[in-house]
Coordinates of C-alpha atoms in Angstrom, one line a residue:
M493 CA 39.5 100.6 50.5
S494 CA 43.0 99.7 49.4
K495 CA 44.6 101.2 46.1
V496 CA 44.0 99.2 43.0
T497 CA 47.3 98.4 41.3
P498 CA 47.9 96.3 38.1
I499 CA 49.1 92.7 38.3
S500 CA 52.1 91.9 35.8
G501 CA 51.7 89.5 33.7
F502 CA 48.0 89.6 33.3
P503 CA 47.2 92.3 30.5
E504 CA 44.1 94.1 29.9
F505 CA 42.7 96.0 26.5
L506 CA 41.0 99.3 26.4
P507 CA 38.0 98.9 24.4
S508 CA 39.5 99.8 21.1
D509 CA 42.7 97.6 21.6
R510 CA 40.1 94.6 22.1
I511 CA 38.4 95.5 18.9
V512 CA 41.7 94.7 17.3
E513 CA 41.6 91.6 19.8
Q514 CA 38.4 90.3 18.7
Q515 CA 38.6 90.9 15.2
F516 CA 41.8 88.7 15.1
L517 CA 40.0 86.1 16.9
D518 CA 37.0 86.0 14.6
T519 CA 39.4 86.1 11.2
I520 CA 41.5 83.1 12.6
R521 CA 38.3 81.2 13.5
E522 CA 36.3 81.6 10.3
T523 CA 39.9 80.4 8.3
F524 CA 40.4 77.3 10.7
E525 CA 36.8 76.2 10.2
L526 CA 36.7 76.9 6.6
H527 CA 39.4 74.1 6.3
G528 CA 36.9 71.6 8.5
F529 CA 38.5 72.1 11.8
A530 CA 35.9 71.8 14.8
S531 CA 36.0 73.8 17.9
V532 CA 36.3 72.1 21.4
E533 CA 37.4 73.8 24.4
T534 CA 38.4 72.0 27.4
R535 CA 38.1 72.5 31.1
A536 CA 41.1 75.4 32.6
V537 CA 42.9 72.6 35.2
E538 CA 44.0 69.1 34.6
P539 CA 45.5 67.0 37.3
V540 CA 49.3 68.3 38.1
E541 CA 51.0 65.0 37.3
R542 CA 49.6 65.5 34.0
L543 CA 50.9 69.0 33.4
S544 CA 54.3 68.5 35.1
N545 CA 57.4 67.1 33.2
Q546 CA 56.7 68.0 29.9
G547 CA 60.1 70.5 29.6
E548 CA 60.8 74.2 29.4
D549 CA 60.6 74.0 33.2
A550 CA 57.1 73.5 32.9
D551 CA 57.0 72.3 36.7
K552 CA 58.3 75.4 37.8
E553 CA 55.5 77.4 35.7
I554 CA 52.4 75.9 36.9
Y555 CA 49.8 77.6 38.5
G556 CA 48.2 75.1 41.4
V557 CA 44.5 75.7 42.4
R558 CA 42.6 74.6 45.4
R559 CA 40.4 75.7 48.0
L560 CA 41.0 78.5 50.0
A561 CA 40.2 76.5 53.1
A562 CA 42.3 73.4 51.6
A563 CA 44.3 71.8 53.8
A564 CA 47.6 71.1 51.8
D565 CA 46.6 67.1 51.7
D566 CA 43.4 67.3 51.5
E567 CA 42.8 67.0 47.6
G568 CA 45.6 64.6 46.4
P569 CA 47.8 65.8 44.1
G570 CA 46.1 68.8 43.4
L571 CA 45.1 70.7 40.0
G572 CA 47.0 73.0 37.8
L573 CA 45.7 75.6 35.4
H574 CA 46.8 74.6 31.5
F575 CA 50.2 76.2 30.5
D576 CA 49.5 75.2 26.8
L577 CA 46.3 73.8 25.0
T578 CA 47.9 70.9 23.7
V579 CA 48.1 68.9 26.6
P580 CA 44.6 69.4 27.7
F581 CA 43.2 68.3 24.2
A582 CA 45.6 65.2 24.4
R583 CA 43.5 64.3 27.2
Y584 CA 40.5 65.2 25.9
V585 CA 40.9 63.0 22.8
L586 CA 41.3 59.8 25.4
E587 CA 38.6 61.1 27.5
H588 CA 36.4 61.0 24.2
A589 CA 38.0 58.7 21.9
G590 CA 34.9 56.5 21.3
K591 CA 32.8 59.5 20.4
L592 CA 35.3 60.9 17.8
T593 CA 35.7 60.4 14.3
F594 CA 39.6 60.2 12.9
P595 CA 41.8 61.9 12.0
F596 CA 40.0 64.3 14.3
R597 CA 40.5 67.9 13.2
R598 CA 40.1 70.6 15.9
Y599 CA 40.7 74.1 16.7
Q600 CA 40.6 75.6 19.8
I601 CA 40.8 79.4 21.4
Q602 CA 41.4 79.9 25.1
K603 CA 43.3 81.2 27.5
V604 CA 46.5 79.3 29.2
W605 CA 48.3 80.3 32.3
R606 CA 52.0 80.4 32.9
G607 CA 53.9 81.2 35.9
E608 CA 56.8 82.8 34.4
R609 CA 58.6 86.0 34.9
P610 CA 56.5 89.1 32.6
Q611 CA 58.4 90.6 30.3
E612 CA 57.7 92.5 26.5
G613 CA 55.8 90.0 25.0
R614 CA 55.1 87.2 28.0
Y615 CA 52.5 87.2 29.9
R616 CA 51.2 84.8 33.1
E617 CA 47.8 84.9 31.4
F618 CA 47.3 85.2 27.7
T619 CA 45.0 83.7 24.8
Q620 CA 46.5 80.6 22.5
A621 CA 44.9 79.8 18.9
D622 CA 45.2 75.9 18.2
I623 CA 45.0 74.1 15.4
D624 CA 45.8 70.2 15.4
V625 CA 45.1 66.9 13.5
V626 CA 45.3 63.7 15.5
D627 CA 44.6 60.2 14.1
S628 CA 44.4 56.9 15.9
G629 CA 47.5 54.7 15.3
E630 CA 49.1 56.6 12.5
L631 CA 49.4 59.9 11.3
P632 CA 50.3 60.7 7.7
N633 CA 53.3 63.1 7.4
H634 CA 51.1 65.2 5.0
Y635 CA 49.5 66.8 7.8
E636 CA 53.1 68.3 8.8
V637 CA 52.7 70.7 5.8
E638 CA 48.8 71.2 5.5
L639 CA 48.7 73.2 9.2
A640 CA 51.5 75.2 8.8
L641 CA 49.4 76.3 5.4
V642 CA 46.7 77.0 7.4
I643 CA 48.1 79.0 9.8
A644 CA 49.9 80.9 6.9
E645 CA 46.4 81.6 5.2
A646 CA 45.0 82.7 8.7
L647 CA 47.8 85.5 9.4
S648 CA 48.0 86.7 5.6
K649 CA 44.3 87.6 6.3
L650 CA 45.4 90.2 9.2
P651 CA 47.3 93.2 9.5
V652 CA 50.7 91.6 10.2
P653 CA 54.1 92.2 9.1
E654 CA 55.6 89.8 7.0
F655 CA 56.3 86.7 8.2
V656 CA 58.0 83.2 8.0
I657 CA 57.5 79.6 9.8
K658 CA 60.7 78.0 10.7
V659 CA 60.3 74.1 10.5
N660 CA 62.8 71.9 11.8
N661 CA 62.3 68.0 12.8
R662 CA 63.4 66.7 16.3
K663 CA 64.8 63.6 14.9
I664 CA 67.6 65.5 13.3
P665 CA 69.1 66.7 16.4
E666 CA 68.2 63.4 18.4
G667 CA 69.9 61.5 15.5
F668 CA 72.6 63.9 15.0
Y669 CA 73.6 64.0 18.5
R670 CA 73.5 60.4 19.4
G671 CA 75.8 60.0 16.2
L672 CA 78.2 62.2 18.3
G673 CA 77.9 59.8 21.2
L674 CA 75.6 62.6 22.9
D675 CA 73.1 60.4 24.6
D676 CA 71.3 62.8 26.7
V677 CA 69.3 64.5 24.1
T678 CA 66.9 66.4 26.2
T679 CA 69.8 68.2 27.9
V680 CA 71.6 68.9 24.7
L681 CA 68.8 70.1 23.1
R682 CA 67.4 72.6 25.9
I683 CA 71.0 74.2 25.9
V684 CA 71.5 74.4 21.9
D685 CA 67.7 76.2 22.2
K686 CA 69.2 79.1 24.3
I687 CA 71.6 79.9 21.3
D688 CA 69.5 83.1 20.4
K689 CA 69.7 84.1 24.1
I690 CA 73.3 83.0 25.1
G691 CA 75.2 83.3 21.6
P692 CA 76.8 79.9 19.8
D693 CA 80.1 80.4 22.5
K694 CA 78.0 80.1 25.9
V695 CA 76.2 77.0 24.4
V696 CA 79.6 75.7 23.5
E697 CA 80.9 76.6 27.0
R698 CA 77.9 74.7 28.8
L699 CA 77.4 71.7 26.3
V700 CA 80.9 71.2 27.9
E701 CA 79.9 71.6 31.3
A702 CA 77.7 68.7 30.8
G703 CA 79.7 66.3 29.5
A704 CA 80.2 67.1 25.8
T705 CA 83.8 67.1 24.2
D706 CA 84.8 70.3 22.5
K707 CA 84.5 68.9 18.9
Q708 CA 81.0 67.4 19.9
A709 CA 80.1 70.9 21.2
R710 CA 81.0 72.9 18.2
L711 CA 79.5 70.3 15.7
A712 CA 76.0 70.7 18.0
V713 CA 76.3 74.7 17.4
Q714 CA 77.2 74.0 13.4
L715 CA 73.8 71.6 13.2
A716 CA 71.9 74.5 14.7
D717 CA 73.3 77.0 12.3
I718 CA 72.1 75.4 9.3
S719 CA 69.1 76.7 7.3
S720 CA 67.8 77.1 4.0
T721 CA 64.5 77.7 2.0
D722 CA 64.5 74.8 0.1
T723 CA 66.1 70.9 0.8
S724 CA 69.8 72.1 0.4
F725 CA 70.2 71.5 4.3
V726 CA 70.6 68.0 3.8
E727 CA 73.9 68.6 1.8
K728 CA 75.3 70.9 4.6
V729 CA 74.1 68.2 6.7
R730 CA 75.6 65.4 5.6
A731 CA 78.7 67.6 5.3
L732 CA 79.5 67.3 9.0
G733 CA 80.2 64.0 8.5
V734 CA 77.5 62.5 11.4
E735 CA 75.7 59.5 10.4
H736 CA 72.9 57.5 12.5
E737 CA 69.3 56.1 11.0
T738 CA 67.4 58.5 13.3
L739 CA 69.5 61.4 11.5
D740 CA 68.3 59.8 8.1
E741 CA 64.3 59.5 8.9
G742 CA 64.4 63.2 10.2
L743 CA 65.9 64.7 7.2
E744 CA 64.0 62.7 5.1
Q745 CA 60.5 64.0 6.7
L746 CA 61.6 67.4 7.0
S747 CA 62.8 67.6 3.3
Q748 CA 59.0 66.3 2.2
V749 CA 57.8 68.9 4.1
M750 CA 60.0 71.9 2.4
S751 CA 59.4 70.2 -1.0
A752 CA 55.5 70.4 -0.3
A753 CA 55.9 73.9 0.7
A754 CA 57.8 74.7 -2.3
E755 CA 54.8 73.7 -4.3
H756 CA 52.1 75.2 -2.6
A757 CA 53.5 78.0 -1.0
P758 CA 57.1 78.7 -2.3
G759 CA 59.0 81.2 0.5
L760 CA 56.9 80.3 3.5
L761 CA 58.7 78.1 5.1
M762 CA 62.2 77.7 6.2
A763 CA 64.3 75.1 7.4
D764 CA 65.8 76.0 10.6
L765 CA 68.0 73.5 12.2
R766 CA 68.1 75.8 15.6
I767 CA 64.4 75.5 16.0
A768 CA 63.8 72.7 18.9
R769 CA 60.7 74.0 21.2
G770 CA 60.9 73.4 24.4
L771 CA 58.4 71.0 25.3
D772 CA 59.8 67.3 25.7
Y773 CA 56.5 65.9 24.0
Y774 CA 57.2 66.9 20.1
T775 CA 58.7 64.2 18.5
G776 CA 58.9 65.3 14.8
A777 CA 58.0 68.5 13.1
V778 CA 58.5 71.5 15.1
Y779 CA 57.2 75.0 14.2
E780 CA 58.1 78.6 14.9
I781 CA 56.4 81.9 13.6
Y782 CA 58.6 84.6 13.4
L783 CA 57.5 88.1 12.2
I784 CA 60.6 89.0 9.8
G785 CA 62.7 91.9 10.9
Q786 CA 61.4 91.6 14.6
E787 CA 63.3 88.3 15.7
S788 CA 64.4 89.8 18.8
F789 CA 60.8 89.8 20.0
G790 CA 60.6 86.1 20.1
S791 CA 58.1 83.6 18.1
V792 CA 54.6 84.6 18.0
G793 CA 53.6 81.1 17.3
G794 CA 54.5 77.6 17.4
G795 CA 53.7 73.6 17.5
G796 CA 55.0 70.5 16.6
R797 CA 54.2 66.8 15.7
Y798 CA 53.6 64.4 18.9
D799 CA 53.4 60.9 18.7
A800 CA 53.0 59.6 22.2
L801 CA 51.3 62.3 24.1
A802 CA 47.8 60.8 24.1
S803 CA 48.2 57.1 24.6
D804 CA 45.6 54.7 26.8
G805 CA 48.1 52.0 26.9
K806 CA 46.3 50.0 23.8
T807 CA 45.7 52.8 21.2
T808 CA 48.2 55.6 20.9
Y809 CA 46.8 58.7 19.0
P810 CA 49.8 60.5 17.4
G811 CA 49.0 64.3 16.5
V812 CA 50.2 67.7 15.2
G813 CA 49.3 71.2 15.9
I814 CA 50.4 75.1 15.5
S815 CA 49.7 77.4 17.7
I816 CA 48.9 81.5 17.3
G817 CA 50.0 83.3 20.5
V818 CA 47.3 86.0 19.6
S819 CA 47.7 88.2 22.8
R820 CA 51.2 88.2 22.1
L821 CA 51.0 89.1 18.7
V822 CA 48.1 91.9 19.3
H823 CA 49.8 93.5 22.0
R824 CA 53.1 93.6 20.1
L825 CA 51.4 95.2 17.2
V826 CA 49.3 97.6 19.1
S827 CA 52.8 98.8 21.3
L828 CA 54.3 99.4 18.2
G829 CA 51.0 101.7 16.5
L830 CA 50.7 99.3 14.0
V831 CA 47.0 98.5 14.5
K832 CA 44.3 100.2 16.3
G833 CA 40.3 99.9 16.5
S834 CA 38.6 102.5 14.4
R835 CA 36.5 103.3 17.2
K836 CA 36.3 102.4 21.4
T837 CA 32.5 100.8 20.5
P838 CA 30.8 98.8 18.2
T839 CA 28.1 101.5 18.3
A840 CA 27.3 103.2 14.5
V841 CA 24.7 105.3 15.4
L842 CA 24.0 107.6 18.7
V843 CA 20.4 108.6 18.5
A844 CA 20.5 112.0 20.3
L845 CA 17.7 112.7 23.0
N846 CA 15.8 116.5 22.6
N847 CA 14.4 115.9 26.5
E848 CA 14.0 112.8 28.2
E849 CA 10.4 112.6 27.5
E850 CA 11.5 111.3 24.1
R851 CA 13.2 108.5 25.0
N852 CA 10.7 106.0 24.6
D853 CA 10.5 106.9 21.1
A854 CA 14.5 107.0 20.7
M855 CA 14.7 103.6 22.4
R856 CA 12.0 102.6 19.2
T857 CA 14.1 104.1 16.6
A858 CA 17.3 102.5 18.3
A859 CA 15.6 98.8 18.2
A860 CA 14.4 99.1 14.5
L861 CA 18.1 100.4 13.6
R862 CA 19.1 97.3 15.5
A863 CA 16.6 94.8 13.9
R864 CA 18.8 95.8 10.4
G865 CA 22.1 94.9 12.2
I866 CA 22.9 98.1 12.4
P867 CA 24.6 98.8 16.6
T868 CA 22.9 101.8 18.1
E869 CA 22.6 103.4 21.4
V870 CA 20.3 106.2 23.1
A871 CA 22.2 109.2 24.4
P872 CA 22.6 109.0 28.3
A873 CA 20.9 112.3 28.8
A874 CA 19.2 115.0 27.3
A875 CA 22.1 116.9 27.2
K876 CA 22.8 120.0 24.6
F877 CA 23.2 118.4 21.2
G878 CA 26.5 119.9 21.0
K879 CA 27.7 117.9 24.4
Q880 CA 26.0 114.7 22.5
I881 CA 27.6 115.2 19.6
K882 CA 31.1 115.4 21.5
F883 CA 30.1 112.4 23.8
A884 CA 29.6 110.3 19.9
D885 CA 33.5 111.7 18.7
R886 CA 35.0 110.8 21.8
R887 CA 33.9 107.4 21.0
G888 CA 34.4 107.6 17.4
I889 CA 30.8 106.8 16.8
P890 CA 30.3 108.0 13.3
F891 CA 26.2 109.0 13.1
V892 CA 24.1 110.8 15.5
W893 CA 20.1 110.3 15.0
F894 CA 18.0 113.4 15.6
S895 CA 14.0 113.7 15.9
T896 CA 13.6 117.3 14.3
D897 CA 10.3 119.6 13.5
S898 CA 10.6 117.7 9.8
G899 CA 11.1 114.2 10.7
P900 CA 14.0 112.1 11.9
E901 CA 17.3 113.1 10.2
V902 CA 20.9 111.8 10.7
K903 CA 24.4 113.5 10.8
D904 CA 27.8 111.9 9.9
I905 CA 29.5 114.0 12.5
R906 CA 32.9 113.5 10.6
S907 CA 31.6 115.5 7.2
G908 CA 28.7 116.8 9.3
E909 CA 26.7 116.4 6.3
Q910 CA 23.1 115.7 7.7
V911 CA 20.5 114.0 5.8
P912 CA 16.7 113.0 6.3
A913 CA 16.2 109.1 7.3
D914 CA 13.7 106.5 7.8
P915 CA 15.0 104.2 10.8
A916 CA 13.3 101.4 8.6
A917 CA 15.2 101.8 5.6
W918 CA 18.4 103.9 6.6
T919 CA 21.8 102.3 6.5
P920 CA 25.3 103.3 7.0
P921 CA 27.8 102.6 4.8
A922 CA 29.2 99.3 4.8
H923 CA 32.8 99.9 6.1
D924 CA 30.8 102.2 9.0
V925 CA 28.6 99.4 10.3
R926 CA 31.0 97.6 12.4
P927 CA 34.4 99.3 13.5
S928 CA 37.4 97.9 12.0
I929 CA 41.3 97.7 12.0
E930 CA 43.0 101.0 11.2
T931 CA 46.7 100.2 10.2
L932 CA 50.0 102.2 10.5
E933 CA 49.4 103.3 6.6
E934 CA 45.9 104.5 7.4
N935 CA 47.0 106.2 10.7
S936 CA 49.6 108.2 9.0

């Protein structure tokens, strides 16, 4: 048998950390449903031509899927694993439009795959949690605020550090670049989007190499340097002296978002004009979520508005969505020791065995406890009680159930307290029924 080695970029949690991830997912799902978002799940694969040409080097990152026995040309253009959840959702809307009620509010929590170089926080397989609102024909701008507020509510319920949602509008850089005379907007956006990685001087250099003048390149960098937590970004952009109708439209739309956010969630959103998002289908608002003080790690979520991604030639279904990078976020917090599961198993009670002849009685006791919602398992073997208690302790199981001469008793192995108990009535404290997430403060 060959040696088992990990495959980089495909993370796997140990049980206690998986408990953290599951509770994150449960909280996110419950919050999305509180706001009326319906759950959908799309297939893992899409035709390659639908996935490709979306920007951010997507063509290079798509995992192709075909039968091992198939010849190269047997299956047409081929299938690819989806690299995000927005592109397959747009296809889903087109395919099921006649059965959906618009505006359609959906959430989707699934795995996605990207064939990029693995590094901290970047994986080849990971879980995303998305919410989107899609309408038929036109989509009001107020959803661009609402979705940010929903995401913020979900994150605020989780044990995550302070965060900020940075927002821009794609029309601002597009109109600004066109006002400068730079018509290859896509190229300029992709170069400027690397400003945090390579710095402003290198961005200027690359823009000049791509055909911009030094003045045009420096103004593009100055635009990317503008940010504010209110609408003052408008004056800063105007001060650069560039005019274009698309720029005007973008400034107006982002001002509406920032004004509404200031009323409903002061300080939550920051207008940051260097936020671009690498995917080409975004046409309006774009978002990036950062942990404050850990910006160098990169965003832990993002999204934006897309007006033309879903269209059948007759009807266009514009949408806006934001995603939480659940795997990226949880792995970061776990690796820093900021969170951990309170135990390695859901089990709250271990039913101990005096001998193997009592296993049937122990199974009946466990069934009675489970019937009342108490996670319970029977000891794997009738070992010495000390060994059975150690088994429970190693997995974080707080209670051990014993059958004694005077009747059933339950022991809290943390405090050592042991009391008589009836399996039809006894219940542990509420916080012990299910495992929980312990934070750094609780661990220290």
